[in-house]
CSV table of C-alpha atoms and ligand atoms in Angstrom, one decimal:
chain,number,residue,atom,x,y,z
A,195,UNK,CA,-27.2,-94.6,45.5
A,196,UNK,CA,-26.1,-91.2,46.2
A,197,UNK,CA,-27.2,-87.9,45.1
A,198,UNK,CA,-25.3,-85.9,42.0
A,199,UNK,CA,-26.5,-83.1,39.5
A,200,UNK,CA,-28.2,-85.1,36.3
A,201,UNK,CA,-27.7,-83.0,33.3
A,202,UNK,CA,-29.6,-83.3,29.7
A,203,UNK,CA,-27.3,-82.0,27.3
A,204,UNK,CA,-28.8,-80.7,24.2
A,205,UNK,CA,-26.0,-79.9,22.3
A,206,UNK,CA,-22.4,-81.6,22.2
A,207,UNK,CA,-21.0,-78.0,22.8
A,208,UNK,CA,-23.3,-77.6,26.0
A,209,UNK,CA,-21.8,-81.3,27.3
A,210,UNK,CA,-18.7,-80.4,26.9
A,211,UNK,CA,-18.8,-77.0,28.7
A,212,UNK,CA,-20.7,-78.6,31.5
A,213,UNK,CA,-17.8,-82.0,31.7
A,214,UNK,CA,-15.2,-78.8,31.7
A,215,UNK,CA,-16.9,-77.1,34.6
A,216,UNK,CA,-16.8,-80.1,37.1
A,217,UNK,CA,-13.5,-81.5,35.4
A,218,UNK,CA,-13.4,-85.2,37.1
A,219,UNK,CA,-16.3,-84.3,39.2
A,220,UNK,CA,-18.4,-85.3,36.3
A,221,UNK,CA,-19.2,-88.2,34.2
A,222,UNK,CA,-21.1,-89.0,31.0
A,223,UNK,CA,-23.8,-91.3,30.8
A,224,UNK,CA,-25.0,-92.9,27.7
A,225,UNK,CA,-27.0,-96.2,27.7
A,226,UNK,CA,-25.6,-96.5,31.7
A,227,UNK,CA,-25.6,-100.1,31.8
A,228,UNK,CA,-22.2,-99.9,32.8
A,229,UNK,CA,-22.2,-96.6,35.2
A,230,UNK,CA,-25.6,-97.0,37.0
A,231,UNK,CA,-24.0,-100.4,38.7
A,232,UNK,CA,-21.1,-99.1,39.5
A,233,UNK,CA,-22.7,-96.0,41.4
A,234,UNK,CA,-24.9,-97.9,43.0
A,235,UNK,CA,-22.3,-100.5,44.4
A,236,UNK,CA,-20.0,-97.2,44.9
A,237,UNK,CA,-17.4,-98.9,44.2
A,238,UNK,CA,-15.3,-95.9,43.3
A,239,UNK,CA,-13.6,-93.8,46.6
A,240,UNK,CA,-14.8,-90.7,45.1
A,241,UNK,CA,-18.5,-90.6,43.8
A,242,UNK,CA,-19.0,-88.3,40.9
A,243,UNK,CA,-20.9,-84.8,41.4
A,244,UNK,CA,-22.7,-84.7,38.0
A,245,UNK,CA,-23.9,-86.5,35.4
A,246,UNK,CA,-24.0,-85.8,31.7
A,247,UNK,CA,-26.5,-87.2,30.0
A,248,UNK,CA,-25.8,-87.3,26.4
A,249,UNK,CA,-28.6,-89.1,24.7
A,250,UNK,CA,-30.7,-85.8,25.1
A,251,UNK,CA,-28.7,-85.1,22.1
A,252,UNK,CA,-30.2,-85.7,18.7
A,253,UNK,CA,-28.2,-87.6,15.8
A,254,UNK,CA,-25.9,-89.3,17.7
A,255,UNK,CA,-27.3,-93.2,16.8
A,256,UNK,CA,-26.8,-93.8,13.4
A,257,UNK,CA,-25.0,-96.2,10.9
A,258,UNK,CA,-24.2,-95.1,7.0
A,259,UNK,CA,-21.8,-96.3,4.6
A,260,UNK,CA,-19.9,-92.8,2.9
A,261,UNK,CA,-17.8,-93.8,0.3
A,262,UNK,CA,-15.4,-96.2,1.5
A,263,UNK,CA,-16.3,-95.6,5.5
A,264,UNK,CA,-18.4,-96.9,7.5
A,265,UNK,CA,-19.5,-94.6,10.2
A,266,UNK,CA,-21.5,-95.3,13.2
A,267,UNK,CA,-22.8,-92.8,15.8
A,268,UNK,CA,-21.0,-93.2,19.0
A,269,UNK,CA,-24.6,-93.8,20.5
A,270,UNK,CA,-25.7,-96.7,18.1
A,271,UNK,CA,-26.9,-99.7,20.4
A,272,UNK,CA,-25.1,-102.4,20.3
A,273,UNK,CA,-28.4,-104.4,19.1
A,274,UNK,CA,-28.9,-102.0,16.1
A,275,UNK,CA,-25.2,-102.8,15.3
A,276,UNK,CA,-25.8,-106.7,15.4
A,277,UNK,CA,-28.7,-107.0,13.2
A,278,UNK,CA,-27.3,-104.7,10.4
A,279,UNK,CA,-27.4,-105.9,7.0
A,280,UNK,CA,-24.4,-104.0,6.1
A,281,UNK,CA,-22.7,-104.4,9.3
A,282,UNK,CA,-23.2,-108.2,8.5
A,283,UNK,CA,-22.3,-108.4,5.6
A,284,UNK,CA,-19.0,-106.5,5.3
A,285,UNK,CA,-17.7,-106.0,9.0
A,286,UNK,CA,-18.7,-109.7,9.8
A,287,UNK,CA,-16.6,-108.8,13.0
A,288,UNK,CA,-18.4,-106.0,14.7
A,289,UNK,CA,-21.9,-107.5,14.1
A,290,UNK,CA,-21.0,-110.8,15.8
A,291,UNK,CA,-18.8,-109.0,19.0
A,292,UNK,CA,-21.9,-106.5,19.3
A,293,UNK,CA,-24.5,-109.7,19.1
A,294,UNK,CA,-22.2,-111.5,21.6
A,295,UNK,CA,-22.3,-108.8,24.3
A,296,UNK,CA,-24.3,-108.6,27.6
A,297,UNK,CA,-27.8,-109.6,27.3
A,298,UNK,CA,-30.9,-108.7,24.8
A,299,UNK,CA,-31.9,-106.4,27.5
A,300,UNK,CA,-28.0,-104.8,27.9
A,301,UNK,CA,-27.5,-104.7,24.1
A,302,UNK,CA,-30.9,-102.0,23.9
A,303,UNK,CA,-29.7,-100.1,26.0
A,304,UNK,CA,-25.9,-100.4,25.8
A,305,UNK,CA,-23.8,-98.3,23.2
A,306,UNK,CA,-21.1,-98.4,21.1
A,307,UNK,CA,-18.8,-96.0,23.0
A,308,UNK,CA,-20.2,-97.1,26.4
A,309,UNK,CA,-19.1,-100.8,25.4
A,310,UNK,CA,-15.7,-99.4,24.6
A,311,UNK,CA,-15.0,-97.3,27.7
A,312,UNK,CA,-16.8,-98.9,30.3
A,313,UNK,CA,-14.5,-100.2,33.4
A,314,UNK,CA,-13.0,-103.2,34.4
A,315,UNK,CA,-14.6,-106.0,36.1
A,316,UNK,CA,-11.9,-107.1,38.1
A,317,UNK,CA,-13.6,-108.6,41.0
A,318,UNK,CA,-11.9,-107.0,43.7
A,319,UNK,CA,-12.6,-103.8,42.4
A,320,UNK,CA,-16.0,-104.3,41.7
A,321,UNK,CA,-16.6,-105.1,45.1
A,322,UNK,CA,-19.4,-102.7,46.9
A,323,UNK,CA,-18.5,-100.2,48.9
A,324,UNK,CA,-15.1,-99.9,47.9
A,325,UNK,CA,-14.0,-103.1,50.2
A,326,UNK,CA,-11.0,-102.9,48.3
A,327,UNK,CA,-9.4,-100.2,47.4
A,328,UNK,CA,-6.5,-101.3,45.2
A,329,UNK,CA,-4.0,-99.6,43.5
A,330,UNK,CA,-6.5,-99.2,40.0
A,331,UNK,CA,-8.4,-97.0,42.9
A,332,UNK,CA,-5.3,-94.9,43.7
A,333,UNK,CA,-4.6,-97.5,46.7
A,334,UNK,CA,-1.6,-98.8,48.0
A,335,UNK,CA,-1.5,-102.5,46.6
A,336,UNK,CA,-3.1,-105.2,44.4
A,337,UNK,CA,-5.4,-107.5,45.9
A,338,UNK,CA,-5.4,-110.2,43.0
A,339,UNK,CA,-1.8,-110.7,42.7
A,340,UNK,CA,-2.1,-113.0,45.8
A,341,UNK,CA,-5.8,-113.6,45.7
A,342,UNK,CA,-7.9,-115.0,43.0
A,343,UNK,CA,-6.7,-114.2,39.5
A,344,UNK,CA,-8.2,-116.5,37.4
A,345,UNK,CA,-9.9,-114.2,35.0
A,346,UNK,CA,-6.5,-111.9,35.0
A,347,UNK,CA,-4.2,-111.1,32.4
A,348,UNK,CA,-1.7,-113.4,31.1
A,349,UNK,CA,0.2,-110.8,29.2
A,350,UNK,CA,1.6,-108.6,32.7
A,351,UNK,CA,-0.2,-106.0,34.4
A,352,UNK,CA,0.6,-101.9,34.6
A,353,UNK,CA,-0.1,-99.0,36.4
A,354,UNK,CA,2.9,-98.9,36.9
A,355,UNK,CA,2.6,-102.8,36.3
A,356,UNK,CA,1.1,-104.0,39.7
A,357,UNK,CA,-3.0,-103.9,38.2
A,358,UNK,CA,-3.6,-107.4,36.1
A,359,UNK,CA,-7.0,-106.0,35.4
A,360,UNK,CA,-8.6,-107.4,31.9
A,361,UNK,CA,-10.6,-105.2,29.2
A,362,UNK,CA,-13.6,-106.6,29.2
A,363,UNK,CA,-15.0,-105.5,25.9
A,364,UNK,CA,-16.4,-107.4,23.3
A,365,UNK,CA,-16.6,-104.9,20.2
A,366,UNK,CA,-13.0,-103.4,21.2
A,367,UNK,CA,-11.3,-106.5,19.3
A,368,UNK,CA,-13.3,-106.1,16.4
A,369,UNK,CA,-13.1,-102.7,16.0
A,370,UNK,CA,-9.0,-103.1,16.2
A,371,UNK,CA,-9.1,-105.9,14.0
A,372,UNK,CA,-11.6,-104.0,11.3
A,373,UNK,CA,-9.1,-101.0,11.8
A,374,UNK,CA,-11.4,-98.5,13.2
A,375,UNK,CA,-10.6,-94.8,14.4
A,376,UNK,CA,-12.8,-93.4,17.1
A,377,UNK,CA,-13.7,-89.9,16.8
A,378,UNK,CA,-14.2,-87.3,19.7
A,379,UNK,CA,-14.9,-83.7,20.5
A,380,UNK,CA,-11.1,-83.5,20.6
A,381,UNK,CA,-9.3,-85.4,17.9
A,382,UNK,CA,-9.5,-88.5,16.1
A,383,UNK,CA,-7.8,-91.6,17.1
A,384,UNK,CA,-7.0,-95.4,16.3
A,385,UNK,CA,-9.2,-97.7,18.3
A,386,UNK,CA,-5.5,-99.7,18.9
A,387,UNK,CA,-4.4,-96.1,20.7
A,388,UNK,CA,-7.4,-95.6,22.7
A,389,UNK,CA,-6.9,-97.7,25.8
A,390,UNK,CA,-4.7,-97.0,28.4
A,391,UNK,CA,-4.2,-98.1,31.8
A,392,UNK,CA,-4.5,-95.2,34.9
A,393,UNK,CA,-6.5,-94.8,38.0
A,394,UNK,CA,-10.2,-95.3,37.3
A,395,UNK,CA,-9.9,-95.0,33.7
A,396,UNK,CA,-9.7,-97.0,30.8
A,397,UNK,CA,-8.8,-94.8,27.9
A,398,UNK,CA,-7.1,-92.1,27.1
A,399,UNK,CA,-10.1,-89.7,27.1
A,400,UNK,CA,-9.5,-86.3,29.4
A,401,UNK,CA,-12.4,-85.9,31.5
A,402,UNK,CA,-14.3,-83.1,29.1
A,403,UNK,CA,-13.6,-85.2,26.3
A,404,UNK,CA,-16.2,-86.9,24.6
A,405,UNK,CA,-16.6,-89.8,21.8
A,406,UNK,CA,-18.7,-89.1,19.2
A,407,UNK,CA,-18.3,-91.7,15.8
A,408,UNK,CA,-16.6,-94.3,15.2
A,409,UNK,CA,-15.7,-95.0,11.4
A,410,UNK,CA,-14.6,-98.0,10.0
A,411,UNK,CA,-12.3,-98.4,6.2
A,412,UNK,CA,-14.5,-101.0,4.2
A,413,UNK,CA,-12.1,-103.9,4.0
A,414,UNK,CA,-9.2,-104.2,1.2
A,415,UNK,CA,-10.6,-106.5,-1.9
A,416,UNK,CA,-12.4,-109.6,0.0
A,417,UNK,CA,-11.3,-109.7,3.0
A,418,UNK,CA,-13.5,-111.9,5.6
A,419,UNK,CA,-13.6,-110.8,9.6
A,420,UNK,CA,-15.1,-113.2,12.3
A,421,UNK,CA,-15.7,-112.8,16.0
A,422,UNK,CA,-15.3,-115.8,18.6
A,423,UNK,CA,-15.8,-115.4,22.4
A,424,UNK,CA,-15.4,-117.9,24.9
A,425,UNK,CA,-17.1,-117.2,28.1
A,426,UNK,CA,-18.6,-119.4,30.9
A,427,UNK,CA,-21.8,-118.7,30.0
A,428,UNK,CA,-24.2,-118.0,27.0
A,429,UNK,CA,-25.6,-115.1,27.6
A,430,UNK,CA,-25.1,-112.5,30.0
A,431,UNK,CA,-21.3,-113.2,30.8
A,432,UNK,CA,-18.0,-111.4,29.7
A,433,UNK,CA,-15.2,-112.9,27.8
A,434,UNK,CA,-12.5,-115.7,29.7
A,435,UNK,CA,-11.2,-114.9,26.0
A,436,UNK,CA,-12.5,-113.4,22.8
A,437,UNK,CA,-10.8,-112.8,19.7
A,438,UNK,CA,-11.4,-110.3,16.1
A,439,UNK,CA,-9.3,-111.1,13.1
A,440,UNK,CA,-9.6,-109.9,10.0
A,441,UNK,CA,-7.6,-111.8,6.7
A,442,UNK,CA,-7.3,-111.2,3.6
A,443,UNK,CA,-6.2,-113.7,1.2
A,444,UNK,CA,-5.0,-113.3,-2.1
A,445,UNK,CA,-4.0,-116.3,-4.7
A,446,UNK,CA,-4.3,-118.9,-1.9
A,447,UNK,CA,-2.2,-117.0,0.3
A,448,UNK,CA,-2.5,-114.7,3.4
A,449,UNK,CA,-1.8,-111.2,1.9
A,450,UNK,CA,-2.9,-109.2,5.3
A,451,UNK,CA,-3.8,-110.2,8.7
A,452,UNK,CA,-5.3,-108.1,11.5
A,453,UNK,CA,-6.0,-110.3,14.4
A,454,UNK,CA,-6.9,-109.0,18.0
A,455,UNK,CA,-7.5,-110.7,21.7
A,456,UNK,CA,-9.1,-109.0,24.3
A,457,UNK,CA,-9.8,-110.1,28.3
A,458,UNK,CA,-6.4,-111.5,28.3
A,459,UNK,CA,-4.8,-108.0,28.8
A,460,UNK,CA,-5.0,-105.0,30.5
A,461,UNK,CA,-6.0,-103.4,27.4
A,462,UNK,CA,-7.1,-105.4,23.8
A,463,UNK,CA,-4.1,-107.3,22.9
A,464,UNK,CA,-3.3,-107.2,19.5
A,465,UNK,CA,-1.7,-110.3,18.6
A,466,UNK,CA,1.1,-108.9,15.9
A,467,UNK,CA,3.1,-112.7,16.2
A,468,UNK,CA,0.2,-114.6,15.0
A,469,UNK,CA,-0.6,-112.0,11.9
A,470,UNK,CA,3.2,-112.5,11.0
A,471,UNK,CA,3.3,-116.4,11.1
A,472,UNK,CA,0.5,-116.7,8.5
A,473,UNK,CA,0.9,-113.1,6.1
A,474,UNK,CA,2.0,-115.5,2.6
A,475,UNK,CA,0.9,-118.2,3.8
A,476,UNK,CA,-1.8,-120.7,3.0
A,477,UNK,CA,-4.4,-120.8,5.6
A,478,UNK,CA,-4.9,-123.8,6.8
A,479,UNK,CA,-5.0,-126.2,9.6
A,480,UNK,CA,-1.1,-126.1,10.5
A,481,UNK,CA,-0.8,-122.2,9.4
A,482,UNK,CA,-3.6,-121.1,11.9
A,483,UNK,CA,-2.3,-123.9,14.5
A,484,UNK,CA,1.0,-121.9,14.2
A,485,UNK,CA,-0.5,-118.6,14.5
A,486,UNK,CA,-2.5,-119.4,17.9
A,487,UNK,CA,1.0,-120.8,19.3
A,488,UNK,CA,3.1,-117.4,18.3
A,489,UNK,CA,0.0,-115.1,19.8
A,490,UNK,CA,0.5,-116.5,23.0
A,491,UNK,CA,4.4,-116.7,22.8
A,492,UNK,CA,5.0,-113.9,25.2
A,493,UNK,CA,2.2,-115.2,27.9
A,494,UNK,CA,3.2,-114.8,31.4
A,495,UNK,CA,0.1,-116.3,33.6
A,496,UNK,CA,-0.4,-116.0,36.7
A,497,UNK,CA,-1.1,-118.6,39.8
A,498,UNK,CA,-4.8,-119.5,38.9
A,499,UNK,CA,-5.1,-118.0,35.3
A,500,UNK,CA,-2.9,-120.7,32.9
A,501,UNK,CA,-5.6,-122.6,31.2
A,502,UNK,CA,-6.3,-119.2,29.4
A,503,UNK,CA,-3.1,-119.2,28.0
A,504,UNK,CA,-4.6,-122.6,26.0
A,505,UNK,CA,-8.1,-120.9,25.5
A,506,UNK,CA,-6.3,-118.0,23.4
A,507,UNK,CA,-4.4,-120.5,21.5
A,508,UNK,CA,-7.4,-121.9,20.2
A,509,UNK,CA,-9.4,-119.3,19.8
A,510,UNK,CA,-7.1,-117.2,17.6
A,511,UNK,CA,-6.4,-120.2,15.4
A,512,UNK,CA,-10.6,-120.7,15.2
A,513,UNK,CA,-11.3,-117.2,14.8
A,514,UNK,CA,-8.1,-117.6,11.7
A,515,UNK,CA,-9.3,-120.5,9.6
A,516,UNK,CA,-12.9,-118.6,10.1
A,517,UNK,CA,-12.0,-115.7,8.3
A,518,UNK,CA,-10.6,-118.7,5.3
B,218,LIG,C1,-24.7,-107.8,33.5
B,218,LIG,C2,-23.8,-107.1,32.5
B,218,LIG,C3,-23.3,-107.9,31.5
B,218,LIG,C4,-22.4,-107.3,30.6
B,218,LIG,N1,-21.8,-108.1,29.6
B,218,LIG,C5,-21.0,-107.6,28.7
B,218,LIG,C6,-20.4,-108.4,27.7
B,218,LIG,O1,-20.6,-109.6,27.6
B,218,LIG,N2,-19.5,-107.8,26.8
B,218,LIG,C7,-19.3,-106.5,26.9
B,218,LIG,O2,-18.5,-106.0,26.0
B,218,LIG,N3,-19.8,-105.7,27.8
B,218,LIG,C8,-20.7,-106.2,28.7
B,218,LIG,N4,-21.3,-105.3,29.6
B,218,LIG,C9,-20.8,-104.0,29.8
B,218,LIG,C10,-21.5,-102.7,29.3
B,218,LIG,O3,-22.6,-102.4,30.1
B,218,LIG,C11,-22.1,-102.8,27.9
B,218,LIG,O4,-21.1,-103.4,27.1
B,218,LIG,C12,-22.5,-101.4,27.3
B,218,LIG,O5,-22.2,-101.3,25.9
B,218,LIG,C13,-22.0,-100.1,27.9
B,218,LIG,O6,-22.6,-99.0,27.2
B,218,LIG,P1,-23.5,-97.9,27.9
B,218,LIG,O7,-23.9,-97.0,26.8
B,218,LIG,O8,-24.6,-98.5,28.7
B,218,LIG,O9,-22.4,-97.2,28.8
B,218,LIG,P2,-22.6,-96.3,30.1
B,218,LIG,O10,-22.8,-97.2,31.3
B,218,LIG,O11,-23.5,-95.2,29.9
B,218,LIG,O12,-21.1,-95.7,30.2
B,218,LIG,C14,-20.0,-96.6,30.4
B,218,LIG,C15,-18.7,-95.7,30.5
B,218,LIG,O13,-18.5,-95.1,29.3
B,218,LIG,C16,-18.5,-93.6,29.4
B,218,LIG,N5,-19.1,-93.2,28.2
B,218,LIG,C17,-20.2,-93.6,27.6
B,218,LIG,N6,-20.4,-93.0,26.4
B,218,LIG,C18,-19.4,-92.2,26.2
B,218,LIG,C19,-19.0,-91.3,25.2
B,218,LIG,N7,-19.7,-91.1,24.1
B,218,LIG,N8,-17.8,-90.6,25.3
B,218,LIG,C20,-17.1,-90.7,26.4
B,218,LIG,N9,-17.4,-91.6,27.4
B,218,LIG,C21,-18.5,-92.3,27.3
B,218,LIG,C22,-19.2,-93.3,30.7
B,218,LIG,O14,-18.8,-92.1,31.2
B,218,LIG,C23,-18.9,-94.5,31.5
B,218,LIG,O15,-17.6,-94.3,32.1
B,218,LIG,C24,-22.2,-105.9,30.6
B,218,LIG,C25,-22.8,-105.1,31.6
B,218,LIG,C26,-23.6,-105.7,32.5
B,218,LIG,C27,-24.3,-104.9,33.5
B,219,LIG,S1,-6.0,-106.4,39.4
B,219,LIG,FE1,-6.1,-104.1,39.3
B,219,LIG,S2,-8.3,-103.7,39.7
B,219,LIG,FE2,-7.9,-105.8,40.4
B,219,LIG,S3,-7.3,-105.7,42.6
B,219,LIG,FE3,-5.4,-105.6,41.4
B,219,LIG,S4,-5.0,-103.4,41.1
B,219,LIG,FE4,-7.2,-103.6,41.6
């Protein structure tokens, strides 16, 4: 691990001024489950000059219902999240994507925001010491197109469409499904607009711009939200494929649909096809059958990567007849 300039913000003013000072010189930290590895595998051509630390700053981990929102501090762990009785109860979504994430250790220290901007885990680029530096780097080509893609995307890549990266998040799909807006020190935006796809970044964040709350509408009349995530392993392992929807049904039939994929993408992948084959519909066995087949209608795998073309299909017609 290198040397850098560690900073204890005390106020979100202060962080800010600090992140505008050393522009993309500088990171934040939050829980740095994510960061920590990746500076000490420097995996990144350019190491960063400072860090941020923003849980110096009080009142940033919370979670209240306020009328009709829910709000949560963009330093909530994702443990806290999990076992929240109202999280449970009415955003059945988020509490099972944040219970599903990482490890018991991880979810402690791991936030909300961190979970949702935290990099890719392409392989390739993960690899220590930069071994690779790929076009998500700034490089000059893609190592996976040829190499090992099996835990790629089957929906296309981009920058400027040669990366085939996945989001890795768990607690992006549900957030998308639930309809969430994130809040930062700049402006507030729809989870579904906050990823994007550029060199060494995930969102569309600018490098002195920080989240600070997410808030969540409490769902239209009774509608249920589930989480399913398939991943090799039961603990400790990202998503091959995980899946958020949210349904509400209304005299037997489908009367709105919000239904979201993510690992299978460059960014969460919200599956509009599937929310279309069952909106006044009766959920059932065929219904949800038919909605797995249109979410992955536009699939385009790659070499090693096709058998998560079938694990989507299934999971978004589970994560469906769930939500029943
Ligand atoms: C072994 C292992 C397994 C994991 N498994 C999973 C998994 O199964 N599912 C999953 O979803 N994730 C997983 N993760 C990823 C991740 O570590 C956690 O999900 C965690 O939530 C990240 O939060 P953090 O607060 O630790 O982020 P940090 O590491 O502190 O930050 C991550 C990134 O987010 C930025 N950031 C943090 N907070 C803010 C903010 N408020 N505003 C702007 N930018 C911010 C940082 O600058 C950094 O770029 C895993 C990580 C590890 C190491
Ligand atoms: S998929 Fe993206 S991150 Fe992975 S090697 Fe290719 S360009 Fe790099």
């Amino acid at each position: 691990m290198r040397s850098f300039e560690h900073f204890n913000a005390r106020t979100m003013e202060e962080a800010v001024a600090i992140l505008g000072r050393y522009g993309d010189r500088a990171r934040v930290i939050a829980g740095g489950t994510d960061l920590l590895g990746k500076l000490k595998d420097e995996i990144l051509p350019k190491y960063p000059e400072a860090l941020v630390n923003i849980k110096s700053i009080s009142g940033m981990d919370y979670i209240r219902e306020d009328n009709d929102v829910l709000k949560i501090g963009a330093l909530t762990r994702l443990e806290d999240i999990a076992v929240h009785p109202a999280v449970k109860q009415h955003f059945g979504a988020l509490a099972e994507a944040a219970g599903r994430a990482a490890s018991p250790h991880l979810r402690e220290m791991g936030t909300l925001a961190g979970n949702i901007c935290q990099d890719i885990r392409c392989w390739y680029y993960r690899y220590p010491n930069n071994r690779f530096p790929c076009l998500r780097k700034g490089g000059g080509r893609c190592y996976a197109i040829e190499g090992d893609n099996r835990y790629h995307s089957i929906f296309g890549g981009t920058v400027d469409d040669g990366c085939y990266a996945v989001h890795p998040s768990d607690t992006a799909p549900a957030l998308i499904a639930l309809d969430a807006v994130v809040r930062t020190t700049k402006r507030t935006i729809p989870l579904e607009d906050f990823f994007d796809v550029k060199v060494s970044a995930t969102t569309v964040l600018d490098p002195d711009e920080i989240v600070t709350e997410f808030e969540i509408p409490q769902s239209p009349g009774k509608a249920g939200s589930h989480f399913i995530k398939f991943a090799l392993r039961k603990t400790i392992d990202f998503a091959v494929v995980n899946c958020a929807a949210m349904i509400l049904i209304e005299e037997r039939k489908v009367a709105s649909a919000r239904v979201c994929l993510n690992a299978v993408a460059v960014k969460p992948y919200r599956a509009v096809k599937a929310e279309q084959a069952i909106i006044g519909q009766e959920l059932n066995e065929s219904t949800a059958e038919a909605a797995g087949e249109s979410a992955i209608s536009q699939a385009t795998p790659l070499k090693d990567n096709g058998y998560m073309v079938q694990l989507a299909k299934i999971i978004v017609k589970r994560t469906i007849l769930a939500c029943a």
